[in-house]
PDB file of C-alpha atoms and ligand atoms in Angstrom:
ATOM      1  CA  UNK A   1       0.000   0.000   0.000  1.00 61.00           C
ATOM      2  CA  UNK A   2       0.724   3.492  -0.498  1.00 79.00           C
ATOM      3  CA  UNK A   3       1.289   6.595   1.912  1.00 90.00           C
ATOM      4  CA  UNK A   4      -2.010   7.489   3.156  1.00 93.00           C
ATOM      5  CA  UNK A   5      -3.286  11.163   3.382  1.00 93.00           C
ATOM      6  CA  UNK A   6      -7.058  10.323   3.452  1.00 92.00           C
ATOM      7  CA  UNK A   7      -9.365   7.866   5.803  1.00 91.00           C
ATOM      8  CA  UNK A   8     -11.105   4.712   4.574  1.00 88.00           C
ATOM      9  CA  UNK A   9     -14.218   7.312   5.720  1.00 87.00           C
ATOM     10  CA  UNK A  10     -14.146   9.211   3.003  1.00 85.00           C
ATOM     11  CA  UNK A  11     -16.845   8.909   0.164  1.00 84.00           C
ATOM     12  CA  UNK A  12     -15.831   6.778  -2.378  1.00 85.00           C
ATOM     13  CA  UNK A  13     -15.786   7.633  -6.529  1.00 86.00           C
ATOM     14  CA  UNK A  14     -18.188   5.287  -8.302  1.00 86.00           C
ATOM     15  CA  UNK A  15     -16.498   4.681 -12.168  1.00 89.00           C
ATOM     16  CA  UNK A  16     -19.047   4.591 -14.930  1.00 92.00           C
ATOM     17  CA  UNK A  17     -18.657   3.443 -18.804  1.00 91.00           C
ATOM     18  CA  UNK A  18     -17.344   6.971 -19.404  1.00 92.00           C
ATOM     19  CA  UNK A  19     -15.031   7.120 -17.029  1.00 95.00           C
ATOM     20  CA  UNK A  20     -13.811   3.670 -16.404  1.00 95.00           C
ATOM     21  CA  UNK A  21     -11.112   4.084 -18.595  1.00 96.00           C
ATOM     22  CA  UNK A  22     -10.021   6.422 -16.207  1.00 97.00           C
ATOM     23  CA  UNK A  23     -10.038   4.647 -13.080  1.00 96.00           C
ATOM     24  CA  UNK A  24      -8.221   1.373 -14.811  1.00 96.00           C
ATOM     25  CA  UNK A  25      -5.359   3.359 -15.463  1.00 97.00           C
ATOM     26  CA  UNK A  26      -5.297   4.814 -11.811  1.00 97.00           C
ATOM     27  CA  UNK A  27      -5.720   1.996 -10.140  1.00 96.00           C
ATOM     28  CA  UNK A  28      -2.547   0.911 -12.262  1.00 96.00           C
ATOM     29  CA  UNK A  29      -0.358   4.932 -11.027  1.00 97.00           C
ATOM     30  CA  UNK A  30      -1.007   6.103 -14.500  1.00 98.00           C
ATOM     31  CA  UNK A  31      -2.189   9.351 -15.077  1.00 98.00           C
ATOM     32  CA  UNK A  32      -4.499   9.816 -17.980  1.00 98.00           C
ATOM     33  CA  UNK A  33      -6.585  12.185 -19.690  1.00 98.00           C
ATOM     34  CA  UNK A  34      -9.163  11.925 -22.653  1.00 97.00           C
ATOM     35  CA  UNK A  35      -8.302  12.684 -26.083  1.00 97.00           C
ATOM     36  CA  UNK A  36     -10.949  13.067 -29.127  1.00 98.00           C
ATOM     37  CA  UNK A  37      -9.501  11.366 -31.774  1.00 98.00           C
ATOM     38  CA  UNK A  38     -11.275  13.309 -33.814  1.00 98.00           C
ATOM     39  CA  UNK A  39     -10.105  17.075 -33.302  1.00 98.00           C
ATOM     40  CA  UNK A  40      -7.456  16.151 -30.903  1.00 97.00           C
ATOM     41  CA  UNK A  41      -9.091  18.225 -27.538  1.00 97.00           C
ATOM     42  CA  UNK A  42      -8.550  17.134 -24.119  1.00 97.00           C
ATOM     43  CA  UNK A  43     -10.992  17.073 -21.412  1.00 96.00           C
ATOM     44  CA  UNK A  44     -11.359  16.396 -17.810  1.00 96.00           C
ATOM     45  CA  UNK A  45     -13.467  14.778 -16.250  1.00 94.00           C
ATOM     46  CA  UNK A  46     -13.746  11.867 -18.645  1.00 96.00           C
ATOM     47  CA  UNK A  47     -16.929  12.305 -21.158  1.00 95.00           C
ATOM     48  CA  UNK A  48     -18.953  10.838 -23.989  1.00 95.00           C
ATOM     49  CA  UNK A  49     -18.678  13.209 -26.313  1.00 96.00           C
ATOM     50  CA  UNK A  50     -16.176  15.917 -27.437  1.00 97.00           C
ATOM     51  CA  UNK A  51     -17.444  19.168 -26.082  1.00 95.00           C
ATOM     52  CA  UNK A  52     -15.785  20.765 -29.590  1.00 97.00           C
ATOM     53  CA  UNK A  53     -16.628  18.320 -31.975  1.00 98.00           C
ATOM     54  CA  UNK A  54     -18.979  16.258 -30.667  1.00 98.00           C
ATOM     55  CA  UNK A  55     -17.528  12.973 -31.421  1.00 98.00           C
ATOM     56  CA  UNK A  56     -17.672  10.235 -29.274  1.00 96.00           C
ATOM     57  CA  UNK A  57     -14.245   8.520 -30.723  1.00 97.00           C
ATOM     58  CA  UNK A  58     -11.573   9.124 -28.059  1.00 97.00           C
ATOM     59  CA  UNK A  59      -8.119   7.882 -26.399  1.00 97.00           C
ATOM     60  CA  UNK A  60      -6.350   7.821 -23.558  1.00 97.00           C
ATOM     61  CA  UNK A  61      -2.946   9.969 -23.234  1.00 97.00           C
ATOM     62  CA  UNK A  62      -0.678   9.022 -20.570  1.00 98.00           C
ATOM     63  CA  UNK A  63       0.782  12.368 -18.498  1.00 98.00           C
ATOM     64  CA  UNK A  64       4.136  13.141 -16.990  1.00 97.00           C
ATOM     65  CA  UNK A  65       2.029  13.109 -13.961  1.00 97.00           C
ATOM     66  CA  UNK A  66       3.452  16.688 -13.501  1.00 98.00           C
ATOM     67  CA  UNK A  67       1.737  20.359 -13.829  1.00 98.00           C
ATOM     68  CA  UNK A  68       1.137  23.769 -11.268  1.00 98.00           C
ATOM     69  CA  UNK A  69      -1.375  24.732  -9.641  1.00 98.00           C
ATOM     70  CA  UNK A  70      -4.161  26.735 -10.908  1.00 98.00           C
ATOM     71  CA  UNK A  71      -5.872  27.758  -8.155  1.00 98.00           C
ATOM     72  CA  UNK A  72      -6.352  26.389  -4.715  1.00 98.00           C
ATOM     73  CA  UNK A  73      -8.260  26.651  -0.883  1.00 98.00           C
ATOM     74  CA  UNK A  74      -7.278  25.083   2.341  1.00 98.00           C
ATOM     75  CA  UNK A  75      -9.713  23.888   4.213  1.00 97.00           C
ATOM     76  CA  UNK A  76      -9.787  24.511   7.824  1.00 97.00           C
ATOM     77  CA  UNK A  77     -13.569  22.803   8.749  1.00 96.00           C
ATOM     78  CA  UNK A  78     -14.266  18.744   8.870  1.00 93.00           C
ATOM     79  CA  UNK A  79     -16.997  19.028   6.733  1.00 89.00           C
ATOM     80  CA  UNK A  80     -16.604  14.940   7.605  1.00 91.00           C
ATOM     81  CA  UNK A  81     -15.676  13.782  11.207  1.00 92.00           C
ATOM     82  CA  UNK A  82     -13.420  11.232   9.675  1.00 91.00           C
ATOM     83  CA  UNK A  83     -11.161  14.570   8.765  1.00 92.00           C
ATOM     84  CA  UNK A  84     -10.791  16.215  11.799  1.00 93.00           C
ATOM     85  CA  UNK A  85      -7.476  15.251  12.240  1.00 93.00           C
ATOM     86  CA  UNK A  86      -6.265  16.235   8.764  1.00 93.00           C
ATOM     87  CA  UNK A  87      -7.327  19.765   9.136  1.00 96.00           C
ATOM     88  CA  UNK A  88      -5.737  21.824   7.244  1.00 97.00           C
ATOM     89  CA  UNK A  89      -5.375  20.216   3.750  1.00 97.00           C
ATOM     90  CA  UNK A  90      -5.324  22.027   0.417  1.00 98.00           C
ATOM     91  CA  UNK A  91      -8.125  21.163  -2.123  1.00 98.00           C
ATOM     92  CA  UNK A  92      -6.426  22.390  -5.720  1.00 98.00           C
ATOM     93  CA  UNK A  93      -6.837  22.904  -9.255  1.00 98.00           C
ATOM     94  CA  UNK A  94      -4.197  21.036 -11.141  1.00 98.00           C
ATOM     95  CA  UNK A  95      -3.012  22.289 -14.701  1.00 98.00           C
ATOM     96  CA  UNK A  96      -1.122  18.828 -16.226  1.00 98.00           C
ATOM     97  CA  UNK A  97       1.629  19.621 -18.523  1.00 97.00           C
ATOM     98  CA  UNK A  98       0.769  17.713 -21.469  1.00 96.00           C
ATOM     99  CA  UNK A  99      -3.000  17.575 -21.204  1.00 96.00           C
ATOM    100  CA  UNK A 100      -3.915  20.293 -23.960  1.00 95.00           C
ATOM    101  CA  UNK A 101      -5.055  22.747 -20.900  1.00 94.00           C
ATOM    102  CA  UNK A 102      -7.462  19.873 -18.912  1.00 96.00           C
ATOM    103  CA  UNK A 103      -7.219  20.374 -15.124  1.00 97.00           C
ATOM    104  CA  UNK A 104      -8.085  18.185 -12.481  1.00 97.00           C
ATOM    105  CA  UNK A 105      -9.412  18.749  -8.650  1.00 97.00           C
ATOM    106  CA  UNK A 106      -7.388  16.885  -6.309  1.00 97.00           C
ATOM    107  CA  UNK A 107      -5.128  17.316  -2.851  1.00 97.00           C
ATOM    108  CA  UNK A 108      -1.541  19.282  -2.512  1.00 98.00           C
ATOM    109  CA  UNK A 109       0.242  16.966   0.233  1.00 97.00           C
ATOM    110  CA  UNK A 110       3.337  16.667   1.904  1.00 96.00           C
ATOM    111  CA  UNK A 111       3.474  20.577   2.404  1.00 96.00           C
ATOM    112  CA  UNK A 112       2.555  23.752   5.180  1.00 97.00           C
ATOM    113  CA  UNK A 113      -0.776  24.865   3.400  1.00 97.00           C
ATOM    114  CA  UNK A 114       0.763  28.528   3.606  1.00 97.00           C
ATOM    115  CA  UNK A 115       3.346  27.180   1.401  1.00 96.00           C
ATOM    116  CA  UNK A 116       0.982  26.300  -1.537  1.00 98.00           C
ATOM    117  CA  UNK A 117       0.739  29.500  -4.094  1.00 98.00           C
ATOM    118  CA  UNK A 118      -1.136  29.748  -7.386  1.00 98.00           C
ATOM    119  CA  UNK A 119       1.729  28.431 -10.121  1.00 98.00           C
ATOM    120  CA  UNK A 120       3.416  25.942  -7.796  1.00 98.00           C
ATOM    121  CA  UNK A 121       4.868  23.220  -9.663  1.00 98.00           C
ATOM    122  CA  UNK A 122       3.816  20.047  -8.444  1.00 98.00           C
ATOM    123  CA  UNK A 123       3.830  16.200  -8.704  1.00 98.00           C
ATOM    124  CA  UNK A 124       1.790  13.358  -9.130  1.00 98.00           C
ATOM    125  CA  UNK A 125       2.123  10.682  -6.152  1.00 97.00           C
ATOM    126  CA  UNK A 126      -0.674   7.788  -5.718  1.00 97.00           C
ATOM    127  CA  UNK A 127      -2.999   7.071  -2.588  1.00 96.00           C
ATOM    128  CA  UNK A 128      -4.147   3.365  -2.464  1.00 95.00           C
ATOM    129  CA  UNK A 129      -7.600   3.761  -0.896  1.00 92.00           C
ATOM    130  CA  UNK A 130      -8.363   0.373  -1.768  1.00 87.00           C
ATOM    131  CA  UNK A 131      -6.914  -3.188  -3.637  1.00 85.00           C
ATOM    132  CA  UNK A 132      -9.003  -1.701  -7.038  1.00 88.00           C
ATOM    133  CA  UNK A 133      -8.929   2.344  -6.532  1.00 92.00           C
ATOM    134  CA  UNK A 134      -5.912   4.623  -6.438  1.00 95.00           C
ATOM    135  CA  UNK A 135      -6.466   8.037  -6.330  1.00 96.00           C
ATOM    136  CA  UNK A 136      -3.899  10.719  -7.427  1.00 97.00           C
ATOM    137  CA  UNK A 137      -2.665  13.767  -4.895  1.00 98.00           C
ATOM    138  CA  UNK A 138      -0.029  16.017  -5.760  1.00 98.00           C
ATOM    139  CA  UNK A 139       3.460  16.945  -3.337  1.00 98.00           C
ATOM    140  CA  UNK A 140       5.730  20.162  -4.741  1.00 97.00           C
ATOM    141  CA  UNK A 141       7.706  18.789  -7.509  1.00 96.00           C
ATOM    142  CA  UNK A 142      11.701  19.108  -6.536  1.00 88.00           C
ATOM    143  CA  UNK A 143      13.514  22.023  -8.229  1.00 76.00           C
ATOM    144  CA  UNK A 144      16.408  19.684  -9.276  1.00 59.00           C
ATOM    145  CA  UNK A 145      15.785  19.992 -12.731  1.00 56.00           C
ATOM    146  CA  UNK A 146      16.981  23.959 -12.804  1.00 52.00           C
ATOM    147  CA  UNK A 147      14.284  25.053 -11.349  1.00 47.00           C
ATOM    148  CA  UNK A 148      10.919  27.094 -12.185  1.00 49.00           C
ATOM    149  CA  UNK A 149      10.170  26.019 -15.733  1.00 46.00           C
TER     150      UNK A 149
HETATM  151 ZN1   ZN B 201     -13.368  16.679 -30.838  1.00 60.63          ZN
END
């Protein structure tokens, strides 16, 4: 199992035929996002059709898993009891390099809330919540690789 962030309390996704694709790949610590393979645009959450196009042919791209964040909030209230003892956590906006502009709502971890900004470069890492369901949180990405890109 992974590092754990979250509780086994909290409310569970449910995968559907749209987005099953999806889940598969996370269960498996591969990012993803949906590609029309008609016109080529991204889009996230996973859907049936092409909100450009309207196709309904589409793919799955695999991501670096990296990207910044677009906007954020830190939450400071157990809107769950099971949370109480996580308070604060961030709740963020991720813009993934390589997804064609798709963002995707998920948890900055492994950081002082007051050190999250708007633009923060971050990285993918997994949370097992379960044998079939991973979900994906993101931790500051090093600055190894020269820094602020
Ligand atoms: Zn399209």
């Amino acid at each position: 199992m992974s590092t754990r962030w979250f509780p086994d309390q909290m409310p569970m996704p449910a995968a559907n035929a749209e987005t099953l694709g999806w889940w598969e790949a996370a269960a498996g610590h591969r990012l993803v996002v949906q590609r029309c393979s008609d016109c080529g645009r991204t889009r996230h959450p996973p859907g049936p059709l092409c909100p450009a196009c309207r196709s309904g042919a589409a793919a799955w791209d695999e991501l670096a898993g990296t990207g910044v964040v677009y906007t954020y909030t830190v939450v400071r209230q157990a809107f769950l009891p099971a949370l109480a003892d996580r308070l604060p956590y961030v709740v963020a906006a991720i813009e993934l390099d390589g997804a064609g502009g798709a963002r995707m709502v998920s948890n900055v971890v492994d950081v002082d809330p007051a050190a999250v900004s708007v633009g923060l470069r971050v990285q993918v890492v997994w949370e097992d919540m379960g044998p079939e369901l991973a979900l994906p949180r993101f931790r500051p990405a090093p600055l190894a690789r020269g820094g602020a890109q």
